[in-house]
């Protein structure tokens, strides 16, 4: 460790760098809008294409499942062939598939379109992170750029409910997917003008196809196994699928350690900062998406709010994510990394605790309570995401920026899958167990949306609706307890893992050493 006796004066970003940052935030904004809009469109989708409870979950996380399996491969391809090229290819494909999703007329067609969106979207996020790193070589500039990048996600969370709510009140549910098209057109026009291409200085051998296949099978098997276990319990099929995914993951890691030019630099996980930051990234996103999946349905189907009003209630949470990301960039100059990331996760725990105190029949007070819980959780997520993305990319060598960003985004998307599938499945399981369904209305046991629709056409609809709403509220409370336990455990793990890395010397010096690959 060398002592830093003088700090260089930070340079100001050029106008081209600011323009490049604005363009690279567009895909992040798009993904956030797409996620938020879809959550608020679930009631309308349930009425239009009549999905089962399992199909509804697949509509939500089919995208994340596909993108999680392909992110590592796409990040590596970006390192080899240029992240800007991959960004443009993915943007064109994403726009075309969005049009197909908008006009899907069955649950199966919509699930297929969401999976295709995931395949196209797998090229977007690793490319933006890799290009951010090459665009901003100065450490302080890059940290600020990451804060703006994370803020773009929050801005999309704010824009999605408002614009999407307005669309859902005036047009059919497919219009929410048409929002993707102007974003993609803008990116295709502007990216070649203001974003410079970047390729690794190192030489790469031939792409290892067996590694690609094994990585896709391992990730999809693991995510699908976890999803099915949460939905149906410890049955033979989901347990077997999960074990197969774990076995393939071991095969993948061992193969990467033997290759001279691996698909993924698994040695990065030996760095405590890198490893713990990936975990923190996954858990913060898991908490935020899990709450959004549940709360968006509660506000509309239990409290009866219109989509636009429900979106406005969650707007302060999206703003809190943006503000927390900007504040995190400044706090990181003075405070320890372990304390900041653990604090973000503990704020997520506090948000879930507030939500767990919800009681049936709370009325308007329930809406305020959920809005407060969402603000607290989103503040923690904004704090954790900004710092973990910076730590993950700073730990990687420049030639593996795409692979490192792919790991970061894989953690992000797997967290989104776990939020909607595991926590969403806990919610559905409690709902199905407690709802009192009369004869001839078995479809009401599948989803709350189906119960609301059936209650309007039955003489005993009032009793069915009251039972369904009470059962959903109990499921929401149970889900909140599970989310609080997960985020609290992650906070403890991150604090203990990063604490040794934060000791010794000055805080700034120690942090620089730990986040640098060469150290």
Short mmCIF file of C-alpha atoms in Angstrom, two decimals:
data_model
loop_
_atom_site.label_atom_id
_atom_site.label_comp_id
_atom_site.label_asym_id
_atom_site.label_seq_id
_atom_site.Cartn_x
_atom_site.Cartn_y
_atom_site.Cartn_z
CA UNK A 1 0.00 0.00 0.00
CA UNK A 2 1.34 3.42 -0.94
CA UNK A 3 0.41 6.61 0.86
CA UNK A 4 -1.32 9.24 -1.25
CA UNK A 5 0.23 12.58 -0.32
CA UNK A 6 -1.63 14.66 -2.88
CA UNK A 7 -4.92 14.34 -4.65
CA UNK A 8 -5.05 15.28 -8.33
CA UNK A 9 -7.45 18.02 -9.27
CA UNK A 10 -10.43 16.32 -10.93
CA UNK A 11 -11.02 17.28 -14.54
CA UNK A 12 -14.39 18.42 -15.76
CA UNK A 13 -16.28 16.11 -18.13
CA UNK A 14 -16.46 17.32 -21.72
CA UNK A 15 -19.74 18.04 -23.48
CA UNK A 16 -19.31 14.86 -25.52
CA UNK A 17 -18.94 12.83 -22.32
CA UNK A 18 -22.15 14.33 -20.93
CA UNK A 19 -23.95 13.59 -24.20
CA UNK A 20 -22.66 10.01 -24.16
CA UNK A 21 -23.86 9.61 -20.58
CA UNK A 22 -27.33 10.85 -21.52
CA UNK A 23 -27.53 8.34 -24.39
CA UNK A 24 -26.25 5.45 -22.23
CA UNK A 25 -28.89 6.18 -19.61
CA UNK A 26 -31.66 5.63 -22.20
CA UNK A 27 -31.56 1.79 -22.01
CA UNK A 28 -31.62 1.94 -18.19
CA UNK A 29 -34.59 4.29 -18.33
CA UNK A 30 -36.27 1.93 -20.78
CA UNK A 31 -35.80 -1.17 -18.62
CA UNK A 32 -37.14 0.65 -15.56
CA UNK A 33 -40.16 2.01 -17.42
CA UNK A 34 -40.85 -1.45 -18.83
CA UNK A 35 -40.66 -3.08 -15.39
CA UNK A 36 -42.85 -0.49 -13.66
CA UNK A 37 -45.42 -0.25 -16.43
CA UNK A 38 -45.78 -4.02 -16.60
CA UNK A 39 -46.39 -4.28 -12.86
CA UNK A 40 -49.18 -1.73 -13.10
CA UNK A 41 -50.61 -3.40 -16.22
CA UNK A 42 -51.00 -6.79 -14.54
CA UNK A 43 -54.69 -6.29 -13.63
CA UNK A 44 -55.53 -5.28 -17.22
CA UNK A 45 -53.46 -8.16 -18.62
CA UNK A 46 -55.23 -10.59 -16.27
CA UNK A 47 -58.61 -9.50 -17.64
CA UNK A 48 -57.51 -9.45 -21.29
CA UNK A 49 -55.63 -12.75 -21.73
CA UNK A 50 -56.84 -14.65 -18.59
CA UNK A 51 -53.50 -16.09 -17.43
CA UNK A 52 -53.20 -18.58 -14.59
CA UNK A 53 -51.23 -17.57 -11.50
CA UNK A 54 -48.14 -19.31 -12.86
CA UNK A 55 -48.54 -17.74 -16.31
CA UNK A 56 -48.87 -14.31 -14.71
CA UNK A 57 -45.54 -14.79 -12.95
CA UNK A 58 -43.96 -15.93 -16.22
CA UNK A 59 -45.26 -12.81 -17.96
CA UNK A 60 -43.46 -10.76 -15.30
CA UNK A 61 -40.18 -12.66 -15.07
CA UNK A 62 -39.87 -14.41 -18.46
CA UNK A 63 -37.82 -11.39 -19.53
CA UNK A 64 -35.53 -11.59 -16.51
CA UNK A 65 -35.08 -15.35 -16.86
CA UNK A 66 -33.93 -15.01 -20.47
CA UNK A 67 -31.67 -12.05 -19.83
CA UNK A 68 -30.05 -13.67 -16.78
CA UNK A 69 -29.01 -16.67 -18.85
CA UNK A 70 -27.44 -14.59 -21.64
CA UNK A 71 -25.83 -11.62 -19.88
CA UNK A 72 -22.46 -13.27 -19.31
CA UNK A 73 -22.22 -14.31 -22.95
CA UNK A 74 -23.34 -10.93 -24.29
CA UNK A 75 -20.94 -9.06 -22.01
CA UNK A 76 -18.06 -11.18 -23.27
CA UNK A 77 -19.12 -10.67 -26.89
CA UNK A 78 -19.12 -6.94 -26.21
CA UNK A 79 -15.52 -7.17 -25.01
CA UNK A 80 -14.56 -9.00 -28.19
CA UNK A 81 -16.57 -7.19 -30.86
CA UNK A 82 -17.29 -3.81 -29.28
CA UNK A 83 -19.98 -2.88 -26.74
CA UNK A 84 -21.41 -0.12 -28.94
CA UNK A 85 -22.05 -2.56 -31.75
CA UNK A 86 -23.81 -4.93 -29.36
CA UNK A 87 -25.83 -2.01 -27.98
CA UNK A 88 -27.10 -1.06 -31.44
CA UNK A 89 -27.96 -4.64 -32.39
CA UNK A 90 -29.85 -5.15 -29.15
CA UNK A 91 -31.70 -1.85 -29.46
CA UNK A 92 -33.01 -2.68 -32.93
CA UNK A 93 -34.15 -6.14 -31.83
CA UNK A 94 -35.74 -4.79 -28.64
CA UNK A 95 -37.83 -2.29 -30.59
CA UNK A 96 -39.12 -4.91 -33.03
CA UNK A 97 -40.04 -7.43 -30.32
CA UNK A 98 -41.78 -4.70 -28.30
CA UNK A 99 -44.19 -4.26 -31.22
CA UNK A 100 -44.91 -8.00 -31.17
CA UNK A 101 -45.54 -7.95 -27.41
CA UNK A 102 -47.96 -5.02 -27.75
CA UNK A 103 -50.25 -7.03 -30.01
CA UNK A 104 -50.02 -10.45 -28.30
CA UNK A 105 -53.52 -11.91 -27.94
CA UNK A 106 -52.86 -14.89 -25.64
CA UNK A 107 -50.92 -15.46 -22.44
CA UNK A 108 -48.60 -17.85 -24.26
CA UNK A 109 -47.81 -15.31 -26.98
CA UNK A 110 -47.11 -12.62 -24.39
CA UNK A 111 -44.78 -14.94 -22.45
CA UNK A 112 -42.91 -15.76 -25.67
CA UNK A 113 -42.58 -12.06 -26.48
CA UNK A 114 -41.27 -11.30 -22.99
CA UNK A 115 -38.63 -14.03 -23.35
CA UNK A 116 -37.63 -12.63 -26.75
CA UNK A 117 -37.34 -9.18 -25.16
CA UNK A 118 -34.96 -10.73 -22.64
CA UNK A 119 -32.77 -12.15 -25.40
CA UNK A 120 -32.57 -8.73 -27.05
CA UNK A 121 -32.23 -6.90 -23.76
CA UNK A 122 -29.25 -9.01 -22.70
CA UNK A 123 -27.11 -6.94 -25.06
CA UNK A 124 -28.16 -3.56 -23.61
CA UNK A 125 -27.14 -3.38 -19.96
CA UNK A 126 -23.60 -4.87 -20.07
CA UNK A 127 -22.86 -2.61 -23.03
CA UNK A 128 -23.91 0.56 -21.20
CA UNK A 129 -21.79 -0.21 -18.15
CA UNK A 130 -18.75 -1.13 -20.23
CA UNK A 131 -19.09 2.05 -22.31
CA UNK A 132 -19.50 4.14 -19.15
CA UNK A 133 -16.21 2.84 -17.85
CA UNK A 134 -14.36 3.62 -21.08
CA UNK A 135 -16.03 7.05 -21.39
CA UNK A 136 -15.17 8.18 -17.84
CA UNK A 137 -11.61 7.19 -16.96
CA UNK A 138 -11.44 9.54 -13.94
CA UNK A 139 -12.53 7.74 -10.75
CA UNK A 140 -14.68 10.59 -9.37
CA UNK A 141 -16.28 11.25 -12.72
CA UNK A 142 -17.08 7.57 -13.12
CA UNK A 143 -18.67 7.37 -9.68
CA UNK A 144 -20.86 10.36 -10.51
CA UNK A 145 -21.72 8.77 -13.87
CA UNK A 146 -22.78 5.58 -12.08
CA UNK A 147 -24.96 7.66 -9.78
CA UNK A 148 -26.66 9.24 -12.81
CA UNK A 149 -26.94 5.77 -14.40
CA UNK A 150 -28.67 4.45 -11.28
CA UNK A 151 -30.75 7.63 -11.18
CA UNK A 152 -31.95 6.82 -14.69
CA UNK A 153 -33.46 3.66 -13.29
CA UNK A 154 -35.24 5.72 -10.64
CA UNK A 155 -36.42 8.22 -13.25
CA UNK A 156 -37.93 5.36 -15.22
CA UNK A 157 -39.64 4.17 -12.08
CA UNK A 158 -41.15 7.63 -11.73
CA UNK A 159 -42.06 7.98 -15.39
CA UNK A 160 -43.48 4.48 -15.82
CA UNK A 161 -46.44 4.69 -13.40
CA UNK A 162 -47.46 8.18 -14.56
CA UNK A 163 -47.18 7.68 -18.31
CA UNK A 164 -48.23 4.04 -18.09
CA UNK A 165 -51.15 4.87 -15.82
CA UNK A 166 -52.36 7.48 -18.30
CA UNK A 167 -52.02 5.00 -21.18
CA UNK A 168 -53.90 2.29 -19.30
CA UNK A 169 -56.77 4.68 -18.63
CA UNK A 170 -57.06 5.74 -22.28
CA UNK A 171 -55.77 2.81 -24.36
CA UNK A 172 -55.45 -0.98 -24.24
CA UNK A 173 -52.78 -2.72 -22.16
CA UNK A 174 -50.52 -3.35 -25.17
CA UNK A 175 -49.81 0.37 -25.42
CA UNK A 176 -47.38 0.07 -22.50
CA UNK A 177 -45.01 -1.95 -24.68
CA UNK A 178 -45.15 0.67 -27.44
CA UNK A 179 -43.35 3.01 -25.02
CA UNK A 180 -40.16 1.08 -25.82
CA UNK A 181 -40.14 2.05 -29.50
CA UNK A 182 -39.30 5.79 -29.26
CA UNK A 183 -36.55 5.02 -26.74
CA UNK A 184 -34.97 2.55 -29.15
CA UNK A 185 -35.27 4.88 -32.14
CA UNK A 186 -33.57 7.69 -30.19
CA UNK A 187 -30.75 5.37 -29.10
CA UNK A 188 -30.17 4.05 -32.64
CA UNK A 189 -29.88 7.60 -33.96
CA UNK A 190 -27.77 9.18 -31.22
CA UNK A 191 -25.40 6.40 -30.09
CA UNK A 192 -23.30 6.32 -33.30
CA UNK A 193 -22.89 10.10 -33.06
CA UNK A 194 -21.85 10.69 -29.43
CA UNK A 195 -20.67 7.31 -28.06
CA UNK A 196 -17.23 6.11 -29.07
CA UNK A 197 -16.68 2.42 -29.64
CA UNK A 198 -14.37 0.66 -27.20
CA UNK A 199 -12.67 -2.70 -27.50
CA UNK A 200 -10.36 -4.50 -25.15
CA UNK A 201 -6.64 -3.93 -25.73
CA UNK A 202 -6.02 -7.59 -25.06
CA UNK A 203 -6.21 -10.39 -27.60
CA UNK A 204 -9.00 -12.91 -27.42
CA UNK A 205 -9.04 -16.43 -28.69
CA UNK A 206 -11.99 -18.22 -30.16
CA UNK A 207 -15.23 -17.98 -28.18
CA UNK A 208 -15.61 -21.13 -26.09
CA UNK A 209 -19.01 -22.43 -27.21
CA UNK A 210 -19.27 -25.15 -24.52
CA UNK A 211 -18.86 -22.44 -21.86
CA UNK A 212 -21.64 -20.42 -23.45
CA UNK A 213 -24.01 -23.40 -23.48
CA UNK A 214 -23.18 -24.46 -19.93
CA UNK A 215 -23.57 -20.91 -18.57
CA UNK A 216 -27.01 -20.53 -20.16
CA UNK A 217 -28.20 -23.92 -18.94
CA UNK A 218 -26.81 -23.35 -15.43
CA UNK A 219 -28.39 -19.93 -14.91
CA UNK A 220 -31.77 -20.79 -16.42
CA UNK A 221 -31.96 -24.10 -14.54
CA UNK A 222 -31.13 -22.43 -11.22
CA UNK A 223 -33.61 -19.59 -11.70
CA UNK A 224 -36.35 -21.91 -12.94
CA UNK A 225 -35.72 -24.36 -10.10
CA UNK A 226 -35.93 -21.61 -7.47
CA UNK A 227 -39.08 -20.26 -9.11
CA UNK A 228 -40.80 -23.66 -9.18
CA UNK A 229 -39.74 -24.50 -5.63
CA UNK A 230 -41.29 -21.29 -4.38
CA UNK A 231 -44.48 -21.95 -6.34
CA UNK A 232 -45.05 -25.66 -5.64
CA UNK A 233 -42.81 -26.59 -2.72
CA UNK A 234 -40.06 -29.24 -2.52
CA UNK A 235 -41.34 -31.53 -5.28
CA UNK A 236 -39.05 -33.83 -7.25
CA UNK A 237 -38.97 -31.78 -10.47
CA UNK A 238 -37.96 -28.38 -9.03
CA UNK A 239 -35.41 -29.96 -6.66
CA UNK A 240 -33.86 -31.89 -9.54
CA UNK A 241 -33.77 -28.80 -11.73
CA UNK A 242 -32.11 -26.74 -9.00
CA UNK A 243 -29.49 -29.42 -8.34
CA UNK A 244 -28.83 -29.69 -12.08
CA UNK A 245 -28.28 -25.93 -12.22
CA UNK A 246 -25.84 -26.09 -9.31
CA UNK A 247 -23.95 -28.97 -10.89
CA UNK A 248 -23.69 -27.13 -14.21
CA UNK A 249 -22.49 -24.01 -12.38
CA UNK A 250 -19.67 -26.05 -10.82
CA UNK A 251 -18.77 -27.45 -14.25
CA UNK A 252 -18.76 -23.94 -15.69
CA UNK A 253 -16.48 -22.53 -12.97
CA UNK A 254 -14.01 -25.40 -13.21
CA UNK A 255 -13.87 -25.02 -16.99
CA UNK A 256 -13.19 -21.28 -16.73
CA UNK A 257 -10.28 -21.91 -14.36
CA UNK A 258 -8.68 -24.24 -16.92
CA UNK A 259 -9.10 -22.03 -19.99
CA UNK A 260 -6.40 -19.58 -21.10
CA UNK A 261 -9.12 -17.25 -22.42
CA UNK A 262 -12.18 -17.89 -20.21
CA UNK A 263 -15.67 -16.70 -20.99
CA UNK A 264 -15.90 -15.28 -17.46
CA UNK A 265 -13.05 -14.27 -15.15
CA UNK A 266 -14.23 -16.14 -12.04
CA UNK A 267 -11.08 -15.05 -10.20
CA UNK A 268 -12.88 -11.74 -9.66
CA UNK A 269 -15.01 -13.44 -7.01
CA UNK A 270 -11.90 -13.91 -4.85
CA UNK A 271 -11.96 -10.18 -4.15
CA UNK A 272 -14.10 -9.52 -1.05
CA UNK A 273 -15.36 -6.18 -2.40
CA UNK A 274 -16.41 -7.69 -5.72
CA UNK A 275 -18.08 -10.75 -4.21
CA UNK A 276 -19.96 -8.88 -1.49
CA UNK A 277 -21.02 -6.11 -3.84
CA UNK A 278 -22.59 -8.62 -6.20
CA UNK A 279 -24.58 -10.07 -3.28
CA UNK A 280 -25.68 -6.62 -2.16
CA UNK A 281 -26.74 -5.71 -5.69
CA UNK A 282 -28.84 -8.85 -5.99
CA UNK A 283 -30.58 -8.44 -2.65
CA UNK A 284 -31.40 -4.74 -3.01
CA UNK A 285 -33.05 -5.33 -6.38
CA UNK A 286 -34.83 -8.42 -5.04
CA UNK A 287 -36.39 -6.32 -2.29
CA UNK A 288 -37.48 -3.48 -4.56
CA UNK A 289 -39.02 -5.61 -7.33
CA UNK A 290 -40.69 -7.97 -4.86
CA UNK A 291 -42.41 -5.06 -3.15
CA UNK A 292 -43.41 -3.47 -6.46
CA UNK A 293 -45.00 -6.72 -7.68
CA UNK A 294 -47.16 -6.94 -4.57
CA UNK A 295 -47.89 -3.29 -3.86
CA UNK A 296 -48.98 -2.37 -7.40
CA UNK A 297 -51.68 -5.07 -7.26
CA UNK A 298 -52.73 -4.13 -3.72
CA UNK A 299 -53.22 -0.46 -4.55
CA UNK A 300 -55.37 -1.22 -7.60
CA UNK A 301 -57.21 -4.43 -6.73
CA UNK A 302 -57.60 -4.13 -2.94
CA UNK A 303 -57.89 -0.37 -2.49
CA UNK A 304 -59.48 0.18 -5.90
CA UNK A 305 -57.18 2.99 -7.03
CA UNK A 306 -56.85 3.89 -10.69
CA UNK A 307 -53.45 3.06 -12.29
CA UNK A 308 -52.44 6.72 -12.51
CA UNK A 309 -53.25 7.38 -8.84
CA UNK A 310 -51.41 4.23 -7.78
CA UNK A 311 -48.38 5.35 -9.78
CA UNK A 312 -48.38 8.79 -8.17
CA UNK A 313 -48.35 7.18 -4.71
CA UNK A 314 -45.16 5.33 -5.61
CA UNK A 315 -43.55 8.35 -7.28
CA UNK A 316 -41.78 9.54 -4.07
CA UNK A 317 -40.05 6.16 -3.84
CA UNK A 318 -38.65 6.52 -7.36
CA UNK A 319 -37.41 10.04 -6.54
CA UNK A 320 -35.82 8.70 -3.34
CA UNK A 321 -33.83 6.17 -5.39
CA UNK A 322 -32.43 8.93 -7.59
CA UNK A 323 -31.51 11.20 -4.67
CA UNK A 324 -29.94 8.34 -2.70
CA UNK A 325 -27.75 7.43 -5.68
CA UNK A 326 -26.38 10.96 -5.96
CA UNK A 327 -25.83 11.21 -2.20
CA UNK A 328 -24.04 7.84 -2.19
CA UNK A 329 -21.41 9.15 -4.61
CA UNK A 330 -20.52 11.90 -2.12
CA UNK A 331 -20.72 9.76 1.01
CA UNK A 332 -18.34 7.22 -0.50
CA UNK A 333 -15.54 9.82 -0.31
CA UNK A 334 -15.75 9.97 3.50
CA UNK A 335 -17.42 6.82 4.85
CA UNK A 336 -16.56 3.14 4.76
CA UNK A 337 -17.96 0.95 2.02
CA UNK A 338 -19.17 -1.78 4.37
CA UNK A 339 -21.18 0.68 6.47
CA UNK A 340 -22.79 2.37 3.47
CA UNK A 341 -23.87 -0.81 1.66
CA UNK A 342 -25.09 -2.48 4.87
CA UNK A 343 -27.05 0.68 5.71
CA UNK A 344 -28.75 0.51 2.31
CA UNK A 345 -29.80 -3.09 2.89
CA UNK A 346 -31.01 -2.34 6.41
CA UNK A 347 -33.16 0.46 5.02
CA UNK A 348 -34.70 -2.16 2.75
CA UNK A 349 -35.39 -4.27 5.84
CA UNK A 350 -37.06 -1.29 7.52
CA UNK A 351 -39.26 -0.75 4.46
CA UNK A 352 -40.46 -4.33 4.61
CA UNK A 353 -41.16 -4.03 8.33
CA UNK A 354 -43.40 -1.02 7.68
CA UNK A 355 -45.23 -3.02 5.02
CA UNK A 356 -45.59 -6.04 7.32
CA UNK A 357 -47.61 -3.93 9.75
CA UNK A 358 -50.41 -3.56 7.18
CA UNK A 359 -53.81 -4.78 8.38
CA UNK A 360 -56.96 -5.71 6.40
CA UNK A 361 -59.49 -2.93 6.08
CA UNK A 362 -56.94 -0.19 6.75
CA UNK A 363 -58.50 2.01 4.02
CA UNK A 364 -56.74 5.18 2.88
CA UNK A 365 -54.19 4.83 5.66
CA UNK A 366 -52.92 1.67 3.96
CA UNK A 367 -52.03 3.61 0.81
CA UNK A 368 -49.96 6.10 2.82
CA UNK A 369 -48.32 3.29 4.78
CA UNK A 370 -47.29 1.47 1.61
CA UNK A 371 -46.00 4.69 0.03
CA UNK A 372 -43.80 5.32 3.09
CA UNK A 373 -42.53 1.73 3.03
CA UNK A 374 -41.66 2.07 -0.65
CA UNK A 375 -39.73 5.32 -0.05
CA UNK A 376 -37.65 3.71 2.71
CA UNK A 377 -36.90 0.61 0.66
CA UNK A 378 -36.05 2.58 -2.51
CA UNK A 379 -33.72 4.87 -0.57
CA UNK A 380 -31.75 1.84 0.56
CA UNK A 381 -31.75 0.35 -2.93
CA UNK A 382 -30.43 3.58 -4.47
CA UNK A 383 -27.66 3.75 -1.90
CA UNK A 384 -26.59 0.13 -2.38
CA UNK A 385 -26.87 -0.05 -6.18
CA UNK A 386 -24.71 3.01 -6.89
CA UNK A 387 -21.86 1.83 -4.66
CA UNK A 388 -21.98 -1.80 -5.73
CA UNK A 389 -21.91 -1.00 -9.46
CA UNK A 390 -18.90 1.27 -8.90
CA UNK A 391 -17.15 -1.39 -6.79
CA UNK A 392 -17.82 -4.21 -9.24
CA UNK A 393 -16.46 -2.38 -12.30
CA UNK A 394 -13.57 -0.80 -10.41
CA UNK A 395 -12.42 -4.25 -9.30
CA UNK A 396 -12.24 -5.57 -12.85
CA UNK A 397 -9.39 -5.02 -15.31
CA UNK A 398 -10.27 -2.80 -18.25
CA UNK A 399 -10.13 -5.73 -20.67
CA UNK A 400 -12.84 -7.58 -18.73
CA UNK A 401 -15.20 -4.63 -18.21
CA UNK A 402 -17.94 -6.28 -20.25
CA UNK A 403 -17.68 -9.52 -18.29
CA UNK A 404 -17.71 -7.65 -14.97
CA UNK A 405 -20.71 -5.56 -16.01
CA UNK A 406 -22.42 -8.77 -17.11
CA UNK A 407 -21.91 -10.21 -13.62
CA UNK A 408 -23.35 -7.03 -12.13
CA UNK A 409 -26.37 -7.14 -14.40
CA UNK A 410 -26.80 -10.91 -13.92
CA UNK A 411 -27.04 -10.24 -10.19
CA UNK A 412 -29.49 -7.45 -10.92
CA UNK A 413 -31.73 -9.59 -13.14
CA UNK A 414 -31.54 -12.65 -10.88
CA UNK A 415 -32.55 -10.33 -8.04
CA UNK A 416 -35.51 -9.19 -10.12
CA UNK A 417 -36.45 -12.82 -10.77
CA UNK A 418 -36.19 -13.70 -7.07
CA UNK A 419 -38.24 -10.65 -6.15
CA UNK A 420 -41.11 -11.53 -8.45
CA UNK A 421 -40.95 -15.33 -8.29
CA UNK A 422 -39.92 -16.24 -4.76
CA UNK A 423 -41.63 -13.38 -2.95
CA UNK A 424 -44.45 -13.33 -5.50
CA UNK A 425 -44.97 -17.06 -5.05
CA UNK A 426 -45.10 -16.67 -1.26
CA UNK A 427 -47.80 -14.07 -1.78
CA UNK A 428 -49.77 -16.34 -4.13
CA UNK A 429 -49.41 -19.36 -1.85
CA UNK A 430 -50.88 -17.52 1.15
CA UNK A 431 -53.63 -16.06 -1.02
CA UNK A 432 -54.65 -19.46 -2.40
CA UNK A 433 -54.67 -21.04 1.04
CA UNK A 434 -56.80 -18.38 2.73
CA UNK A 435 -59.25 -17.19 0.06
CA UNK A 436 -62.78 -18.58 0.45
CA UNK A 437 -63.95 -19.51 -3.05
CA UNK A 438 -67.61 -20.48 -3.65
CA UNK A 439 -68.65 -23.25 -6.04
CA UNK A 440 -68.19 -22.41 -9.69
CA UNK A 441 -65.58 -19.71 -9.06
CA UNK A 442 -62.38 -21.76 -8.83
CA UNK A 443 -60.59 -19.34 -11.16
CA UNK A 444 -60.70 -16.79 -8.32
CA UNK A 445 -58.21 -18.94 -6.43
CA UNK A 446 -55.55 -18.37 -9.11
CA UNK A 447 -55.12 -14.59 -8.87
CA UNK A 448 -56.68 -11.60 -7.15
CA UNK A 449 -57.38 -10.11 -10.59
CA UNK A 450 -59.54 -13.12 -11.47
CA UNK A 451 -61.42 -12.79 -8.15
CA UNK A 452 -62.17 -9.12 -8.82
CA UNK A 453 -63.45 -9.92 -12.31
CA UNK A 454 -65.65 -12.82 -11.13
CA UNK A 455 -67.08 -10.90 -8.19
CA UNK A 456 -68.68 -8.38 -10.55
CA UNK A 457 -70.73 -11.09 -12.27
CA UNK A 458 -71.95 -13.18 -9.28
CA UNK A 459 -74.72 -12.61 -6.74
CA UNK A 460 -72.32 -13.61 -3.96
CA UNK A 461 -69.60 -11.41 -5.45
CA UNK A 462 -69.33 -9.08 -2.45
CA UNK A 463 -68.41 -11.94 -0.11
CA UNK A 464 -65.94 -13.36 -2.64
CA UNK A 465 -64.30 -9.96 -3.13
CA UNK A 466 -63.99 -9.33 0.63
CA UNK A 467 -62.43 -12.75 1.19
CA UNK A 468 -60.00 -12.33 -1.72
CA UNK A 469 -58.85 -8.91 -0.55
CA UNK A 470 -58.34 -10.07 3.02
CA UNK A 471 -56.39 -13.13 1.84
CA UNK A 472 -54.20 -10.97 -0.39
CA UNK A 473 -53.46 -8.61 2.51
CA UNK A 474 -52.37 -11.53 4.68
CA UNK A 475 -50.16 -12.72 1.82
CA UNK A 476 -48.66 -9.25 1.55
CA UNK A 477 -47.80 -9.28 5.27
CA UNK A 478 -46.16 -12.71 4.99
CA UNK A 479 -44.19 -11.63 1.95
CA UNK A 480 -42.96 -8.55 3.81
CA UNK A 481 -41.68 -10.67 6.69
CA UNK A 482 -39.80 -12.91 4.24
CA UNK A 483 -38.32 -9.88 2.46
CA UNK A 484 -37.21 -8.32 5.75
CA UNK A 485 -35.44 -11.52 6.75
CA UNK A 486 -33.62 -11.79 3.42
CA UNK A 487 -32.40 -8.19 3.33
CA UNK A 488 -31.33 -8.25 6.99
CA UNK A 489 -29.30 -11.42 6.41
CA UNK A 490 -27.69 -9.86 3.34
CA UNK A 491 -26.78 -6.72 5.34
CA UNK A 492 -25.05 -8.84 7.98
CA UNK A 493 -23.18 -10.86 5.36
CA UNK A 494 -22.01 -7.78 3.47
CA UNK A 495 -20.91 -5.97 6.63
CA UNK A 496 -18.87 -8.93 7.85
CA UNK A 497 -17.36 -9.59 4.41
CA UNK A 498 -16.36 -6.01 3.67
CA UNK A 499 -15.29 -5.03 7.19
CA UNK A 500 -11.74 -6.48 6.88
CA UNK A 501 -11.35 -4.66 3.55
CA UNK A 502 -12.17 -1.35 5.24
CA UNK A 503 -9.53 -1.59 7.99
CA UNK A 504 -6.06 -0.17 8.03
CA UNK A 505 -4.66 3.07 6.76
CA UNK A 506 -6.81 5.94 5.68
CA UNK A 507 -10.28 5.16 4.47
CA UNK A 508 -9.71 6.56 1.04
CA UNK A 509 -6.41 4.76 0.56
CA UNK A 510 -7.69 1.40 1.71
CA UNK A 511 -10.73 1.67 -0.46
CA UNK A 512 -8.66 2.46 -3.53
CA UNK A 513 -6.49 -0.61 -2.93
CA UNK A 514 -9.40 -2.96 -2.42
CA UNK A 515 -11.24 -1.83 -5.52
CA UNK A 516 -8.27 -2.09 -7.85
CA UNK A 517 -7.52 -5.31 -9.68
CA UNK A 518 -3.78 -4.82 -9.55
CA UNK A 519 -3.78 -4.51 -5.75
#
